[in-house]
XYZ file of C-alpha atoms in Angstrom:
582
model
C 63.558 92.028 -114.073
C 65.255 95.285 -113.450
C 64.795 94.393 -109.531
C 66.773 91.248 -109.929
C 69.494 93.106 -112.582
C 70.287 94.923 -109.450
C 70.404 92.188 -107.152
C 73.000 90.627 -109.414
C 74.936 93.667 -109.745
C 75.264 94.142 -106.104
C 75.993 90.526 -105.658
C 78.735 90.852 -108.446
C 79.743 93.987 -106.510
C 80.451 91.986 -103.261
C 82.180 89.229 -105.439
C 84.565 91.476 -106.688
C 85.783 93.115 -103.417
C 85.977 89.975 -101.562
C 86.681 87.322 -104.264
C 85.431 84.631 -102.554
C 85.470 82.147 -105.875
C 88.785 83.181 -107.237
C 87.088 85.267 -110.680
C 89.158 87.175 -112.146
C 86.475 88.269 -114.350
C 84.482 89.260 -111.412
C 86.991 91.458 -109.410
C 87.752 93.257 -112.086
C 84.266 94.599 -112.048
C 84.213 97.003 -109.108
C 87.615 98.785 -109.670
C 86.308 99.888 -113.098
C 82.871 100.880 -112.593
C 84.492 103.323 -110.068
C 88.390 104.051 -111.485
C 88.521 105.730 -114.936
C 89.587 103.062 -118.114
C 92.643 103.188 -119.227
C 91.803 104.518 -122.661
C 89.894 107.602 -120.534
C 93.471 108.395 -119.298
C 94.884 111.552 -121.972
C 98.457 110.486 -121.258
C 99.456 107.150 -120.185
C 103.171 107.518 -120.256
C 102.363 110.843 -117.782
C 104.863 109.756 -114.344
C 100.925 110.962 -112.244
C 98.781 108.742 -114.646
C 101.109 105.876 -116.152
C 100.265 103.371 -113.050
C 96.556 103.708 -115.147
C 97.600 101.480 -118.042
C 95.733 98.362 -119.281
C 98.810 96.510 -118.116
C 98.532 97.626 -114.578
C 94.949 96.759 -113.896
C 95.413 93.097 -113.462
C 98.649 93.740 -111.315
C 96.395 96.377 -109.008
C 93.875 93.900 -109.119
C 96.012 91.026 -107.765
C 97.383 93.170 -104.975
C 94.459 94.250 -103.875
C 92.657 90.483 -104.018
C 96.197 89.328 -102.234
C 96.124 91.948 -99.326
C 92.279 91.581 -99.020
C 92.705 87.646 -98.429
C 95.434 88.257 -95.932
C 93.843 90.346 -93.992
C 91.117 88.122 -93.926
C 93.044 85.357 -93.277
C 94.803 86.715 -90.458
C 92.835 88.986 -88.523
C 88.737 89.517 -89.833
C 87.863 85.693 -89.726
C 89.767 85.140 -86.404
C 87.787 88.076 -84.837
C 84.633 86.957 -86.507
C 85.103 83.254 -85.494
C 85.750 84.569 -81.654
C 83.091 86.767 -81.643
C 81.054 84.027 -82.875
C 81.415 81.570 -81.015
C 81.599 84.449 -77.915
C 77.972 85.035 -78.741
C 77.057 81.446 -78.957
C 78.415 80.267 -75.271
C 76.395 83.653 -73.900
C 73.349 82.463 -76.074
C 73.961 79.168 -74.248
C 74.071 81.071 -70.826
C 70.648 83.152 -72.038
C 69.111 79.464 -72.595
C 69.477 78.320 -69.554
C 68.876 81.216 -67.774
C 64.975 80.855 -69.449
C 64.729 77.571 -68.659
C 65.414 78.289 -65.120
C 62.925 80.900 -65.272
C 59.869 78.581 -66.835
C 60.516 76.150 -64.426
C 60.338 78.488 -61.518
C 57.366 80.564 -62.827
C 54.767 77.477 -64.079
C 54.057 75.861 -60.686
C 50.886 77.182 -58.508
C 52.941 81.003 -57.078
C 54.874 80.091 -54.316
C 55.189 83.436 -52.706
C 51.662 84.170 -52.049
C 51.297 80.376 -50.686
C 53.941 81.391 -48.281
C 52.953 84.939 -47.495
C 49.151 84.950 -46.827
C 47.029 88.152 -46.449
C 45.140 88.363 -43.270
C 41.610 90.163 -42.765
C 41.785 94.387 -42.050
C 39.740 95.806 -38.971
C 37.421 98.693 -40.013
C 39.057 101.124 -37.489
C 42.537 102.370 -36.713
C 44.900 101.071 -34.177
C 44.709 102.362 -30.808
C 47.305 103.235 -28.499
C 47.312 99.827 -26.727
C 47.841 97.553 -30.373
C 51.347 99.354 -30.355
C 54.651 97.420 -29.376
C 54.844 94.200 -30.946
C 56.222 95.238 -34.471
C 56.857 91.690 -35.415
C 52.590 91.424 -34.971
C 51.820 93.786 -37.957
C 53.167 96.603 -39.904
C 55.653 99.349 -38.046
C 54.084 99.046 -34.412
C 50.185 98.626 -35.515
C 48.338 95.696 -34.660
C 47.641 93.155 -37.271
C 44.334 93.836 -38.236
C 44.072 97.118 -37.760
C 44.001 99.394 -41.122
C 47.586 101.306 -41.551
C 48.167 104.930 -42.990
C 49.017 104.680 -46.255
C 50.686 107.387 -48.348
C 49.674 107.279 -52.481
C 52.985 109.147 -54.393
C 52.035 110.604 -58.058
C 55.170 112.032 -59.242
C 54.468 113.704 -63.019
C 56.367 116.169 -65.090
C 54.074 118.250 -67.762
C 51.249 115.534 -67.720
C 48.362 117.380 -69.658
C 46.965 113.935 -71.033
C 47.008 111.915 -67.857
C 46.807 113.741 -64.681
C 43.169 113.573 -64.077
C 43.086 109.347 -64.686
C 45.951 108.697 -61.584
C 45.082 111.536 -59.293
C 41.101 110.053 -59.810
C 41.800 106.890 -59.571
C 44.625 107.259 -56.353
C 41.351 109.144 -54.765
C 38.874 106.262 -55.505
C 40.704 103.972 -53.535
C 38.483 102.093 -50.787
C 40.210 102.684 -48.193
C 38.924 104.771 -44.872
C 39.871 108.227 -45.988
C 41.421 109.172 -42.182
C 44.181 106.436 -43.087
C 45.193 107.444 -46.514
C 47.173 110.527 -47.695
C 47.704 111.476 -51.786
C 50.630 112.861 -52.177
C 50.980 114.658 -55.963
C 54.234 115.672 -56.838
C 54.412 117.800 -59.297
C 57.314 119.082 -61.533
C 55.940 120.109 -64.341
C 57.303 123.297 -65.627
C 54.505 124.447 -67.837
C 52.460 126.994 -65.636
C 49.951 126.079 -67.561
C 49.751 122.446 -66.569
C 50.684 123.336 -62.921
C 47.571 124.875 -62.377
C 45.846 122.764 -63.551
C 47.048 119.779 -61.801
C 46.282 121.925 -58.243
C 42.936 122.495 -59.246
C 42.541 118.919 -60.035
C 43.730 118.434 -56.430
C 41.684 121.471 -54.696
C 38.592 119.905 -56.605
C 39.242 115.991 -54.350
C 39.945 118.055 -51.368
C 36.698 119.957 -51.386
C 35.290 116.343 -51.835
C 36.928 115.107 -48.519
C 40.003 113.744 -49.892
C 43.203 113.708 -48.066
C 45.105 115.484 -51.244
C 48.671 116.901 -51.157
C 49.683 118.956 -53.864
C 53.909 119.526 -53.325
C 56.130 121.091 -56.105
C 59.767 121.233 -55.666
C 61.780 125.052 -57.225
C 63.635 122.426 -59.142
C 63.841 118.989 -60.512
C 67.341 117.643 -59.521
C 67.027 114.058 -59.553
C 63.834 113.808 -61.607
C 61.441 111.404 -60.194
C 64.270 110.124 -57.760
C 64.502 113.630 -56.234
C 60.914 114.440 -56.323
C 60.002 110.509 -54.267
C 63.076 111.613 -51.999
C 61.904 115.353 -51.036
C 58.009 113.672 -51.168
C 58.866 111.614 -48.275
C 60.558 114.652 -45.764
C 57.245 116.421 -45.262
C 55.866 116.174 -41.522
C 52.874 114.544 -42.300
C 54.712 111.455 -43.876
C 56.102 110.716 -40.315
C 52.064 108.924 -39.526
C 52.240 106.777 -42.186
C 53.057 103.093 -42.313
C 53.431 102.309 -45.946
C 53.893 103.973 -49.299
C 52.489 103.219 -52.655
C 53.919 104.847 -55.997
C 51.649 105.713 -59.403
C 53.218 107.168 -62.358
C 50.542 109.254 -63.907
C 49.246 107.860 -66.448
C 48.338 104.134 -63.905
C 44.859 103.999 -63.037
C 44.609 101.269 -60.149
C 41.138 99.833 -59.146
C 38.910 100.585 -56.086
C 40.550 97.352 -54.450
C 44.284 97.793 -54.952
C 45.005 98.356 -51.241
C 42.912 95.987 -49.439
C 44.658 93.082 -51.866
C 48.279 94.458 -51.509
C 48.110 95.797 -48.218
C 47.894 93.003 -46.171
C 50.212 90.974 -47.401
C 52.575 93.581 -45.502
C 50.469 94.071 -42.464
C 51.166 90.514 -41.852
C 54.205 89.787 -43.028
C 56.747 91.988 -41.231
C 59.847 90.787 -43.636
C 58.360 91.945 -46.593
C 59.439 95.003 -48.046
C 57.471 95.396 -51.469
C 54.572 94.013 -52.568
C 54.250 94.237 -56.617
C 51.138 94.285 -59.017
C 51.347 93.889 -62.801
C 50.787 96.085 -65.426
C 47.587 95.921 -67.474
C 47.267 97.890 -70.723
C 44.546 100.491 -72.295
C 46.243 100.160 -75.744
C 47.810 97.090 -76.854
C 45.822 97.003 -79.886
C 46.379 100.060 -80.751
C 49.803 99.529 -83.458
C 51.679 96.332 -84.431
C 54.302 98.387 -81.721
C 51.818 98.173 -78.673
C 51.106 94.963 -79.443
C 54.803 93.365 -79.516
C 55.350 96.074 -76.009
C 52.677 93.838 -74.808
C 54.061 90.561 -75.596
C 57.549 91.204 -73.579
C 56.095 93.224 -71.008
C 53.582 90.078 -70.354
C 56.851 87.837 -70.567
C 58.516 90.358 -67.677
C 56.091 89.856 -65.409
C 54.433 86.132 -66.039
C 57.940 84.782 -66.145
C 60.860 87.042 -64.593
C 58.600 88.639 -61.910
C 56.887 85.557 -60.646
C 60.150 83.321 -60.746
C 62.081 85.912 -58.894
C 59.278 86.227 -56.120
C 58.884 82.350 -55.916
C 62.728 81.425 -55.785
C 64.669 84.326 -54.274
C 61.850 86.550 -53.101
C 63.368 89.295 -54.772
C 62.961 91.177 -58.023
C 63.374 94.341 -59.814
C 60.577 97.118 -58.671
C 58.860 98.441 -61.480
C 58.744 101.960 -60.278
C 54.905 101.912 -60.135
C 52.199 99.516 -58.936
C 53.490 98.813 -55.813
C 53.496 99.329 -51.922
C 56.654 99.984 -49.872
C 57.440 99.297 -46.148
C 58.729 102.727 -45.600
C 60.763 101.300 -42.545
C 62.446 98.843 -45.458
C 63.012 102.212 -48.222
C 64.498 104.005 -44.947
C 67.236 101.116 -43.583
C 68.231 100.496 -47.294
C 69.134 104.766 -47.292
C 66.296 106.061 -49.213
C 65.496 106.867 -53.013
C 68.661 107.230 -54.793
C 69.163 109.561 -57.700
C 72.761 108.249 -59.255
C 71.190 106.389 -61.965
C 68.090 106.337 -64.420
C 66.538 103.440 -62.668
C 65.876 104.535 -59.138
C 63.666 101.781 -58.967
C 65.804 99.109 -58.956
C 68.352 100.697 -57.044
C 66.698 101.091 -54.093
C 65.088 97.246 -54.379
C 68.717 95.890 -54.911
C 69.799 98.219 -52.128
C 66.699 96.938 -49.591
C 67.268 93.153 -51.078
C 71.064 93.532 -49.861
C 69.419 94.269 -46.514
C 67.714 91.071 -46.198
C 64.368 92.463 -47.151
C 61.600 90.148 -48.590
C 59.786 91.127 -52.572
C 56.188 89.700 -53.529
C 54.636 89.421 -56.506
C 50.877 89.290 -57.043
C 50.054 88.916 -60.226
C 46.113 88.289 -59.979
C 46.278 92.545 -58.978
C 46.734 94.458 -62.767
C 46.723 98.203 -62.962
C 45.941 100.067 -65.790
C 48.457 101.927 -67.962
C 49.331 103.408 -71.145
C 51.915 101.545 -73.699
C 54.193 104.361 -75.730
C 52.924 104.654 -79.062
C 55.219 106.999 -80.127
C 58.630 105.455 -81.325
C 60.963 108.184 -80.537
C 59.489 107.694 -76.960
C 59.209 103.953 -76.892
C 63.546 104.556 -77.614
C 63.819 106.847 -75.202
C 62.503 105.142 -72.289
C 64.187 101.360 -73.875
C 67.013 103.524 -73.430
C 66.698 104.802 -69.841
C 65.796 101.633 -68.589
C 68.546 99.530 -70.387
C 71.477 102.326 -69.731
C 70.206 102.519 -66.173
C 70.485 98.881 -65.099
C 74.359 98.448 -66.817
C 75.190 101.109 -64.997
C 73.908 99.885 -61.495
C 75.324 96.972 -62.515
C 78.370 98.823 -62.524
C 78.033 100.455 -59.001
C 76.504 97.630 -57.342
C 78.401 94.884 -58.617
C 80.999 94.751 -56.045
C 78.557 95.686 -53.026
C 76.542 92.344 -54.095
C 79.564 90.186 -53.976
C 81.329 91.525 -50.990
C 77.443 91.726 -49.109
C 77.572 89.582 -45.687
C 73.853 90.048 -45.142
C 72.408 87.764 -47.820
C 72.942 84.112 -49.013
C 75.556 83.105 -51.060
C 72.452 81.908 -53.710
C 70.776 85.150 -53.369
C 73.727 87.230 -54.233
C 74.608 84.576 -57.114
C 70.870 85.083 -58.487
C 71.424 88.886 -58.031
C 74.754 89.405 -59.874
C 74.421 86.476 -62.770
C 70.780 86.413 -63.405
C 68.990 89.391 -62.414
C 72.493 91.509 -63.507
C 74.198 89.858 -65.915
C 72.518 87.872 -68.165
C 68.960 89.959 -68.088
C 70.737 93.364 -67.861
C 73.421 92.877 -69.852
C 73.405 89.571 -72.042
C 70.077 89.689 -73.136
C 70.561 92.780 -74.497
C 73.444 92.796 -76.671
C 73.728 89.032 -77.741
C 70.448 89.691 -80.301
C 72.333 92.164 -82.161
C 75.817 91.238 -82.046
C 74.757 87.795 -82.597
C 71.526 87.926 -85.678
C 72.505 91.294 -86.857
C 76.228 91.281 -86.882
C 78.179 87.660 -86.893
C 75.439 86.271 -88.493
C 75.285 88.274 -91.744
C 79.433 88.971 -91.514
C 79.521 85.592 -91.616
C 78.006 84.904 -95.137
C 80.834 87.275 -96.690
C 83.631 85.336 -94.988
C 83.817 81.838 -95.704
C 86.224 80.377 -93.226
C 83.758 81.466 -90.542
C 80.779 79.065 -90.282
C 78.112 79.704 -87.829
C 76.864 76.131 -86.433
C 73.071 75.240 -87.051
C 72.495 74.986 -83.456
C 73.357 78.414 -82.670
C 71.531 80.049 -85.451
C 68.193 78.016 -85.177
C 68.203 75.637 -81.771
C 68.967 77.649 -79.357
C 66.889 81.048 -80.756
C 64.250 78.786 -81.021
C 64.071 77.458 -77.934
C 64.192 80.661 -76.263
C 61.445 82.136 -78.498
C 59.362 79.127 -77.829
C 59.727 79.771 -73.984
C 58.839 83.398 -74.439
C 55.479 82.439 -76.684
C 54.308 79.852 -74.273
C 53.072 82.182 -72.245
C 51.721 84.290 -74.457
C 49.365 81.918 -76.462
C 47.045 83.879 -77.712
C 49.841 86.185 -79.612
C 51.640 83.582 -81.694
C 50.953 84.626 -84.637
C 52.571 87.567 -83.762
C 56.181 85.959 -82.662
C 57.500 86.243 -85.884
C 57.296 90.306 -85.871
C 58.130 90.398 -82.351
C 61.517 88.714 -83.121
C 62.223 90.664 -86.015
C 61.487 94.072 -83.565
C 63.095 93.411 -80.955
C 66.500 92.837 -82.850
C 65.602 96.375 -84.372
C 65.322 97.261 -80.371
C 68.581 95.242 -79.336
C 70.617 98.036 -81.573
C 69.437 100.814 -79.179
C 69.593 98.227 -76.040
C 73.203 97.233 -76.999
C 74.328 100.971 -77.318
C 72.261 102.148 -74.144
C 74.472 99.040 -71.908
C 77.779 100.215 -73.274
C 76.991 104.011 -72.156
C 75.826 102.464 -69.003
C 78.723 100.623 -68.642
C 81.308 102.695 -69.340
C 79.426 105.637 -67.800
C 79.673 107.734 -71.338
C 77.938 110.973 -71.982
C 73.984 110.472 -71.834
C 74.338 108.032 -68.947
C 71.783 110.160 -66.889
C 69.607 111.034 -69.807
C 65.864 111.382 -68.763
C 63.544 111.671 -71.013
C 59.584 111.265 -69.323
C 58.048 108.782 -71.444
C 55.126 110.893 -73.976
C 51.906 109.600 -72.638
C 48.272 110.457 -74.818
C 45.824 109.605 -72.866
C 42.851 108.842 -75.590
C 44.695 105.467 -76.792
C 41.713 103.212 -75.397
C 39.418 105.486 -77.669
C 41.376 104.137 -80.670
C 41.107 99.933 -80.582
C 41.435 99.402 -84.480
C 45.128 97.553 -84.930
C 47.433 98.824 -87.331
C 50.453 97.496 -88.659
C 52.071 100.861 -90.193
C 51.007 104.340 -89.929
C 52.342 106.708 -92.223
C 53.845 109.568 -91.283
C 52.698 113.033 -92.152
C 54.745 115.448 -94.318
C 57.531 116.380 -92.228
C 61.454 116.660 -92.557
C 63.276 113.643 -93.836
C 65.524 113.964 -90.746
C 62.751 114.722 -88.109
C 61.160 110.958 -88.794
C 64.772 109.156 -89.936
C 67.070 107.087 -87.830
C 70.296 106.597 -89.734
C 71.917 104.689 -87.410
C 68.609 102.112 -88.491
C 68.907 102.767 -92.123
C 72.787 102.101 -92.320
C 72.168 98.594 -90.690
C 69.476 98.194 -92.656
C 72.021 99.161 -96.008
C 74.393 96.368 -94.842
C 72.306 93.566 -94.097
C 71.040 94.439 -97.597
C 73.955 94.029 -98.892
C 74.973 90.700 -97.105
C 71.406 89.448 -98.112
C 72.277 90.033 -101.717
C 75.698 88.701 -101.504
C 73.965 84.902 -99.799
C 71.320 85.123 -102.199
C 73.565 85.061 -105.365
C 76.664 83.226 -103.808
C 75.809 81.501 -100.746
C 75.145 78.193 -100.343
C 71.798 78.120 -97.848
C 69.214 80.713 -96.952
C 70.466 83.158 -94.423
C 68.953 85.435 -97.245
C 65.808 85.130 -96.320
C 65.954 86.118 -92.356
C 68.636 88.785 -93.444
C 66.596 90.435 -96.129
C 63.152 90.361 -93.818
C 65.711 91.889 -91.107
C 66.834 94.678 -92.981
C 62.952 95.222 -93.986
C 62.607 95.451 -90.647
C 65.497 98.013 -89.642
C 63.970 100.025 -92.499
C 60.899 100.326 -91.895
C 61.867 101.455 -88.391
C 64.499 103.655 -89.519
C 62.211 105.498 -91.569
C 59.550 106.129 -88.806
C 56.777 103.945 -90.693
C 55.897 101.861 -86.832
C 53.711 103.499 -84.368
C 52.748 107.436 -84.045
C 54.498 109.864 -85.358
C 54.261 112.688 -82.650
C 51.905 113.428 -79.602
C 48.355 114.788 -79.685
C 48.993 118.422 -78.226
């Protein structure tokens, strides 16, 4: 009872500040629970005090009630109404955009139909296979096994440096054609040392190991790829694969990736996917899964199949290091270095592949302060290559008018930029405005077709996590917040536009496969494990919750109030871990 006594109070608070019935009764309700009563007033006929009267109140009341509806009238529901139905045609453009994307990523893949692998020689090429470059890879001969160079790049990896520099030295492949390259910027001495003796301990086994550090670490990974590639010995190899450190590839990863280059002179990348130790671990790993699984079934595979071009995912995948040259090398101008040099080499008329059958194992972020961090460098990163590449991509003579259409609108626009700020501006701003202004009404088939729809094409290919979909929606509109804030910087190339932050990895997460949904967080500072941006959102969707519940006529109460559940439950750091294992 005392629960819904407050309800109705807010509610009657809302009333009386926006007056959406006309009661007198109830705007008279907020001005005195916070101005003093006229009889509290010592002096009424006082020239400070006499506008305090009982005859002023309904007066002050009226005014206020009479400037509140102009204002409404004339400039809130206007902007509300434009910025509705602003989000609605984008949400229109974000619909078809996924339709276009099932449709190109159900059929049989169409990229490894067209590109086939051929069969390796057990030996290295000799000096009369070279010549023919359009026969194999850089000069070899087509069958012949290529030098390959493995890249770790890591930065203070206690957890994880043994599971990548392991597993990049268990590849099969004949150990006189394969060079790891561990690049190390850590700047614990500590973990330095460590890492070389990890090194020194493969190379006493017979393992080509190279263990580089850099006296700084300008351009972060970027920087450390870039100087990685300068070293003498780089000059005898043919193509280059990239681990972060905490991706543990199998024994096979280069005899099914490698190929598909040796043969295939035009293509530039060749792509696996990401498989998971720990998407059990939290309710959090478990939605990461879901739209990581949706990135690659659906965005990777239709990009490969249609356009033969995609976003690299910075790991998991072999270079041409002829293709990373003629498109000028790794690039350190913005926090996705990935991308920018596969937009840059795409622009060159370089070919991307996909093979999806090849998973790699890696670790999800179970921390939420990280998981924001690196939703943040990835989001903030792409708006702002959108920014610098924008007008290269139009203006770009080497490349089909359709490919440079698919780069700018889809890949750009509405995946970079759209997708991410239509959730929130959309479900967690017009939306619940929306209920507290009544000349702005929100059409059905913007707030239920067309979400569903999407959703629905996002879940098919994720059967066996349905159940899940509804806490996956409600999360990622939680996420969109960050996303939305993280493409403006981008953007408009604001303060932390180069903010890196390495991702906190653990390294122990497949030892914990129990799912939970919440994990408390220890005893800490209110303001180490609060987000108040989160819990202010979460205060006002309360509030317009309350307001629908009490006044409204339908039940936009119900998604509100299990939105701002949501955005507090976040905000208060009860979702994931609550700090690393060190």
């Amino acid at each position: 009872m005392a629960g819904a006594a407050a309800l109705a109070s807010l509610a009657a608070v809302a009333a009386g500040w926006l007056d959406l019935h006309g009661s007198t009764t109830t705007t008279l309700l907020l001005p005195r629970r916070w101005w003093p009563s006229p009889s509290s007033v010592a002096e009424p006929s006082s020239l400070l005090l006499g506008w305090w009267t009982a005859a002023s109140w309904p007066g002050a009341v009226e005014a206020l009630r009479a400037a509140w509806d102009a204002a409404r009238a004339a400039a809130v529901a206007p902007a509300l109404a434009a910025a509705s139905w602003a989000c609605l045609a984008l949400s229109a453009m974000l619909l078809a955009d996924a339709v276009f994307l099932a449709a190109a990523s159900l059929p049989p893949p169409r990229g490894r139909r067209r590109y086939r692998p051929g069969p390796l020689a057990a030996g290295p090429a000799n000096e009369e296979d070279v010549g023919d470059e359009e026969a194999g890879g850089g000069g070899r001969a087509a069958g012949a096994y290529p030098m390959v160079l493995v890249q770790i790049p890591m930065y203070n990896e206690r957890e994880v440096y043994k599971l990548s520099i392991g597993a990049a030295c268990g590849l099969a492949w004949p150990s006189d054609r394969v060079i790891v390259q561990v690049l190390d910027d850590s700047t614990d001495p500590t973990i330095k040392d460590l890492v070389e003796l990890e090194c020194k301990f493969w190379a006493s086994k017979g393992k080509n190991v190279k263990y580089e550090v850099r006296d700084n670490r300008k351009g972060y990974k970027a920087g450390a790829l870039k100087q990685g590639m300068l070293y003498d010995y780089v000059q005898q190899c043919d193509f280059v694969v990239v681990f972060d450190a905490d991706f543990q590839p199998e024994p096979d990863f280069l005899t099914r990736t490698v190929p598909y280059l040796v043969h295939n002179p035009r293509i530039a990348l060749v792509q696996a996917r990401w498989e998971f130790v720990n998407p059990n671990e939290f309710l959090m790993t478990r939605i990461q899964r879901m739209t990581l699984d949706y990135h690659f079934k659906v965005e990777q595979e239709a990009g490969s199949s249609t356009f033969a071009f995609f976003g690299f995912n910075g790991t998991a995948g072999v270079w041409r290091i002829s293709s990373i040259k003629e498109a000028g090398g790794w690039e350190d101008r913005t926090t996705v270095e990935d991308m920018d040099l596969a937009v840059r080499a795409g622009l060159k008329g370089w070919k991307f592949l996909y093979v999806g059958d090849v998973k790699v194992k890696s670790e999800l972020p179970s921390n939420l302060k990280a998981y924001r961090r690196q939703q943040h460098r990835w989001t903030c990163g792409a708006a702002n290559l959108f920014r610098k590449t924008g007008a290269e991509i139009i203006l770009n003579k080497e490349v089909s008018l359709w490919r440079k259409l698919y780069l700018f609108y889809s890949f750009f626009f509405i995946r970079k930029i759209v997708a991410h700020v239509v959730p929130f501006m959309l479900y967690c701003v017009v939306i619940p405005l929306s209920v507290l202004i009544p000349e702005v009404t929100v059409p059905i088939w913007g707030v239920v077709y067309i979400p569903t729809t999407i959703t629905l094409l996002y879940a098919v290919r994720n059967p066996s996590s349905l159940h899940f979909i509804p806490f996956w929606i409600l999360f990622e509109n939680v996420m969109s917040f960050h996303r939305t804030k993280a493409t403006f910087i981008g953007l408009l190339e604001l303060g932390s536009v180069n903010e890196w932050v390495v991702t906190e990895k653990l390294g122990n997460s497949s030892c914990k496969p129990v799912m939970q949904v919440l994990e408390k967080p220890p005893c800490r500072s209110c303001w180490d494990r609060c987000t108040i941006s989160e819990i202010l959102v979460a205060i006002f969707l309360f509030f317009c919750a309350t307001y629908n519940l009490v006044y409204g006529g339908d039940f936009y109460f119900v998604y509100i109030y299990l939105q701002a559940i949501t955005f507090l439950i976040v905000g208060t750091g009860f979702c994931g871990t609550s700090g690393s294992n060190s």
